[in-house]
mmCIF file of C-alpha atoms in Angstrom:
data_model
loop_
_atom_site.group_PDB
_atom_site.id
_atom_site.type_symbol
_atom_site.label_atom_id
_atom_site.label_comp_id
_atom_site.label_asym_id
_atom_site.label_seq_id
_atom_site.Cartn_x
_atom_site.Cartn_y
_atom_site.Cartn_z
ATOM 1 C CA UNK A 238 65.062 -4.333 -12.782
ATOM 2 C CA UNK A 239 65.734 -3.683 -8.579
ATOM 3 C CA UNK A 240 63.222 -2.303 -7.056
ATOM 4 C CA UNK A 241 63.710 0.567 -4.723
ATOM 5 C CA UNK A 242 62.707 0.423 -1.242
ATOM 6 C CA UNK A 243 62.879 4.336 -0.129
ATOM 7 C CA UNK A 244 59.825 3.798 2.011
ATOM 8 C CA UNK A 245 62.733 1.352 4.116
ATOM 9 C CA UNK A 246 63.213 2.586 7.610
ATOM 10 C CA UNK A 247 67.426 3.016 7.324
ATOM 11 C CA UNK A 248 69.153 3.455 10.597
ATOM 12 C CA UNK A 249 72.677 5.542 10.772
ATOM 13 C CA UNK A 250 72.856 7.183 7.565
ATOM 14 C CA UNK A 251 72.849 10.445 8.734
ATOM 15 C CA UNK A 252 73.702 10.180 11.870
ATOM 16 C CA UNK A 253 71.653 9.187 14.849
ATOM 17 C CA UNK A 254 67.694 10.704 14.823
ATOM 18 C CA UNK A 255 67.026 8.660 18.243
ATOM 19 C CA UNK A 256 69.484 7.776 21.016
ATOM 20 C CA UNK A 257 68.759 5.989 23.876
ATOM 21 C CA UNK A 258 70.771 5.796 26.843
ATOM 22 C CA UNK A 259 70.107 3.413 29.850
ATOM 23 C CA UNK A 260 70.320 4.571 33.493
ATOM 24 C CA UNK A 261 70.111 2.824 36.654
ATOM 25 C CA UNK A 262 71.251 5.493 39.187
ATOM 26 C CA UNK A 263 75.213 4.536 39.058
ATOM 27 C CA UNK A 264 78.078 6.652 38.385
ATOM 28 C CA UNK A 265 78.880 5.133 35.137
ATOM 29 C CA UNK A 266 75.151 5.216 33.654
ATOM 30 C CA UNK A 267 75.084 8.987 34.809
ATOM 31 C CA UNK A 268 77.767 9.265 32.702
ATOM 32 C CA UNK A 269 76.627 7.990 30.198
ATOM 33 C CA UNK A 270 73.034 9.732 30.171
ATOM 34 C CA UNK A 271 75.544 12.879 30.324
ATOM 35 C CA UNK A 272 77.581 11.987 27.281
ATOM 36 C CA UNK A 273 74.522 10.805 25.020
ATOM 37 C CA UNK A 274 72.929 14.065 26.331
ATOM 38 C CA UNK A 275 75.595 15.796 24.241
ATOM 39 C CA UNK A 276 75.839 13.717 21.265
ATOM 40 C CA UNK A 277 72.211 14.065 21.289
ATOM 41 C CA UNK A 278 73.009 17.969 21.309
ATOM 42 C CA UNK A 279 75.357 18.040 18.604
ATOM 43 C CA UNK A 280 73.000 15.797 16.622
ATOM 44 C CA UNK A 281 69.816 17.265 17.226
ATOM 45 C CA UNK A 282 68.498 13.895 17.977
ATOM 46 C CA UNK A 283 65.926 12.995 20.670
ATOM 47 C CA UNK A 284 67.478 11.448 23.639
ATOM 48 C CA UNK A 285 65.212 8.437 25.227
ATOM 49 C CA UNK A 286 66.762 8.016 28.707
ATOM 50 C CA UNK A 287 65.590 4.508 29.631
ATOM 51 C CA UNK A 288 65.329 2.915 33.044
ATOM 52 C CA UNK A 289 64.550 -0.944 33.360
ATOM 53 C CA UNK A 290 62.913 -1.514 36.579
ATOM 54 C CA UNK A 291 64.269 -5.119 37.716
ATOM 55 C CA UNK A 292 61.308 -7.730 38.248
ATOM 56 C CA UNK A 293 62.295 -10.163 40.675
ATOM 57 C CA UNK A 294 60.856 -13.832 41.198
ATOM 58 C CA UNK A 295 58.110 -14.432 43.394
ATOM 59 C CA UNK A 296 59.891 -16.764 45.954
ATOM 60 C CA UNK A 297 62.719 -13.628 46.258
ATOM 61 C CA UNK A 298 60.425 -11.011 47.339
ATOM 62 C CA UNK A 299 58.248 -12.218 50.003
ATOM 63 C CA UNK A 300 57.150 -9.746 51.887
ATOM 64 C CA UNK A 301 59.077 -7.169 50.485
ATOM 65 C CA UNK A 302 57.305 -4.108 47.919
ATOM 66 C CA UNK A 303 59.563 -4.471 45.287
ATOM 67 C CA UNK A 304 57.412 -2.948 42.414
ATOM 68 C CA UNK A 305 56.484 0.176 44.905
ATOM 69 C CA UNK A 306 60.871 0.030 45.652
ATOM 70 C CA UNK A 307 61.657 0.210 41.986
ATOM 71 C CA UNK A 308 58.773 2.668 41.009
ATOM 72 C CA UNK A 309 60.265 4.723 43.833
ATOM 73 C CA UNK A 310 64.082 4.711 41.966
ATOM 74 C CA UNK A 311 62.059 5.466 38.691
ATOM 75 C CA UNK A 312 60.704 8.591 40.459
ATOM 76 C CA UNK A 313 64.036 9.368 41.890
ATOM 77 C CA UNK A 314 65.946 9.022 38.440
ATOM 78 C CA UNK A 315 63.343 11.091 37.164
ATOM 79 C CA UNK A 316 63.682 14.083 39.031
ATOM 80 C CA UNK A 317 67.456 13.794 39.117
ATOM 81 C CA UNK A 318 67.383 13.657 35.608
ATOM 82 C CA UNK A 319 65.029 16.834 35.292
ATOM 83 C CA UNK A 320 67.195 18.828 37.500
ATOM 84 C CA UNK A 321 69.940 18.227 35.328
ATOM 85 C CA UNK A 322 68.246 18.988 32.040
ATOM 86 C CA UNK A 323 66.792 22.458 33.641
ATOM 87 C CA UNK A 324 70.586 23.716 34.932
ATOM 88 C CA UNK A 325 71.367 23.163 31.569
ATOM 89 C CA UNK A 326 67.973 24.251 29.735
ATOM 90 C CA UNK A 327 69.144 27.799 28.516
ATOM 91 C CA UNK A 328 72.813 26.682 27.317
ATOM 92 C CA UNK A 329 71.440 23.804 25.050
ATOM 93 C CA UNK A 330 68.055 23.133 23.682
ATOM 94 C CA UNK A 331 67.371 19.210 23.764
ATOM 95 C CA UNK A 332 64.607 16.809 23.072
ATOM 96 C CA UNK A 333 64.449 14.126 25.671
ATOM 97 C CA UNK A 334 61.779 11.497 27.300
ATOM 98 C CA UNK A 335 62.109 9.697 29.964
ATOM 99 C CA UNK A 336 60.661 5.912 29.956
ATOM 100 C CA UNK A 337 60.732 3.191 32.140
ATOM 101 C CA UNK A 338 60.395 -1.277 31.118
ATOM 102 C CA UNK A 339 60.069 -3.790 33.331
ATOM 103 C CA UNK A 340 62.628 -6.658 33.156
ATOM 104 C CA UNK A 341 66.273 -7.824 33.193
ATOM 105 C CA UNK A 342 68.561 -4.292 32.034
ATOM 106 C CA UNK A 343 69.999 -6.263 28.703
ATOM 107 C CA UNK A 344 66.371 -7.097 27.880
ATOM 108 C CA UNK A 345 64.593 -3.988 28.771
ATOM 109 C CA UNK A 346 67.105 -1.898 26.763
ATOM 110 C CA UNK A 347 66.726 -4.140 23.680
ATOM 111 C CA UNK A 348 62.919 -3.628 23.812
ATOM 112 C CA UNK A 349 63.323 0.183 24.127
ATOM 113 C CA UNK A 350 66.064 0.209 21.386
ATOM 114 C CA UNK A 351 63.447 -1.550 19.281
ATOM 115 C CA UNK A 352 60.131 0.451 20.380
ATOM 116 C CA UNK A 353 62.073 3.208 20.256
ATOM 117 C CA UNK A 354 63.541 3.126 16.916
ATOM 118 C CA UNK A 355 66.622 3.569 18.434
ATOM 119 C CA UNK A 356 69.642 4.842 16.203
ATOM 120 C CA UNK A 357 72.044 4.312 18.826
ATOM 121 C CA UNK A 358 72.412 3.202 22.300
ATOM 122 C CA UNK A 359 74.859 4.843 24.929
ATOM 123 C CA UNK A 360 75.621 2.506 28.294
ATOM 124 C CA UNK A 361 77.699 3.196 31.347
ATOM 125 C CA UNK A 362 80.516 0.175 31.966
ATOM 126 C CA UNK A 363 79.679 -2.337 34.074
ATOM 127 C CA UNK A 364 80.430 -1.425 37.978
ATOM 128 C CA UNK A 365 79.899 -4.930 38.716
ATOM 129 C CA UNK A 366 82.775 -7.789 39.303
ATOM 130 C CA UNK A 367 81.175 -10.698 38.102
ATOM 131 C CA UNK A 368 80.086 -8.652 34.587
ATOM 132 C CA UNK A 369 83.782 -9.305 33.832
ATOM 133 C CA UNK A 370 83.655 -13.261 33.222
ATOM 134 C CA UNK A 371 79.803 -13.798 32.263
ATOM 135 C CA UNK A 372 79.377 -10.460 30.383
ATOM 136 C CA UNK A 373 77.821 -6.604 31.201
ATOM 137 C CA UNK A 374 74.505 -5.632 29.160
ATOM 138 C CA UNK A 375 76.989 -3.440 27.381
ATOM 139 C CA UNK A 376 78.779 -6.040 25.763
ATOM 140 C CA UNK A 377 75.713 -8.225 25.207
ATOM 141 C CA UNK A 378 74.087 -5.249 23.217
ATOM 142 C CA UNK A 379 77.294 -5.193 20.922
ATOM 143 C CA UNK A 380 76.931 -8.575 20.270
ATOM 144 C CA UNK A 381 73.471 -8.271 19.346
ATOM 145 C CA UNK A 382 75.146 -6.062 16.426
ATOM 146 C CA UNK A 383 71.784 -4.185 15.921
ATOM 147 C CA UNK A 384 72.865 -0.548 16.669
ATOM 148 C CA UNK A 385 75.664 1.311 17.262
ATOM 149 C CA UNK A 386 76.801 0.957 20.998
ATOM 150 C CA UNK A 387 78.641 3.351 22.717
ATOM 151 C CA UNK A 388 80.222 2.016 26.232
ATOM 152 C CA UNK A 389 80.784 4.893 28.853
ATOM 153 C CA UNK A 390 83.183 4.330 31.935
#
């Protein structure tokens, strides 16, 4: 006799209850915090809008207040991101948080994903040249085949 496992946390089978969308201040993750803003919409799913402040090596910031720099771009993304949601507040009610990691993007979004609970994960495309031979953190987080990625240009 199989046992049943109902108490199993099951991701995607009725479509996605938490998406999380990463945003770094570019075009292309703007984009895509707009599009998962909408899924997330038509969904009713909560939208975790996720920004990985970069933590450099000691020997590269001498001198220089990178943690006070990146908290800055956190603040800034923040209250870009609020204006946004309250122009469109009274067309379309949605559920979103706002949270920052500390780290390398690819690495910081998997740890959200996974805090998160994430049910999918939407990313802008790559704006950077050398992304095209090593790999973007978009196509790394397909590979990691652990949630559904959608890639934004």
């Amino acid at each position: 006799m199989m046992e049943q496992q109902s108490s199993r946390f099951e991701r995607g089978t009725d479509g996605p209850k938490v998406i999380v969308t990463g945003v770094d201040g570019s075009d292309s993750s703007l984009r895509a915090a707009a599009y998962a803003s909408g899924l997330a919409r038509r969904q009713g799913a909560l939208l975790a809008i996720v920004y990985v402040q970069p933590v450099l090596a000691a020997g590269a910031a001498l001198g220089a207040p990178v943690a006070d720099t990146t908290e800055e771009i956190a603040e800034e993304l923040v209250a870009q991101i609020r204006d946004a949601m309250e122009r469109i507040k009274g067309i379309f009610d949605i559920r979103w948080e706002f949270h920052t990691f500390r780290g390398d993007p690819y690495n910081g979004l998997v740890r959200a994903a996974d805090d998160l609970k994430a049910d999918a994960v939407v990313v802008g495309a790559s704006e950077q040249a050398g992304h095209r031979i090593i790999g973007s953190v978009a196509v790394r987080l397909v590979k990691a085949g652990r949630w559904p990625v959608t890639v934004v240009p």
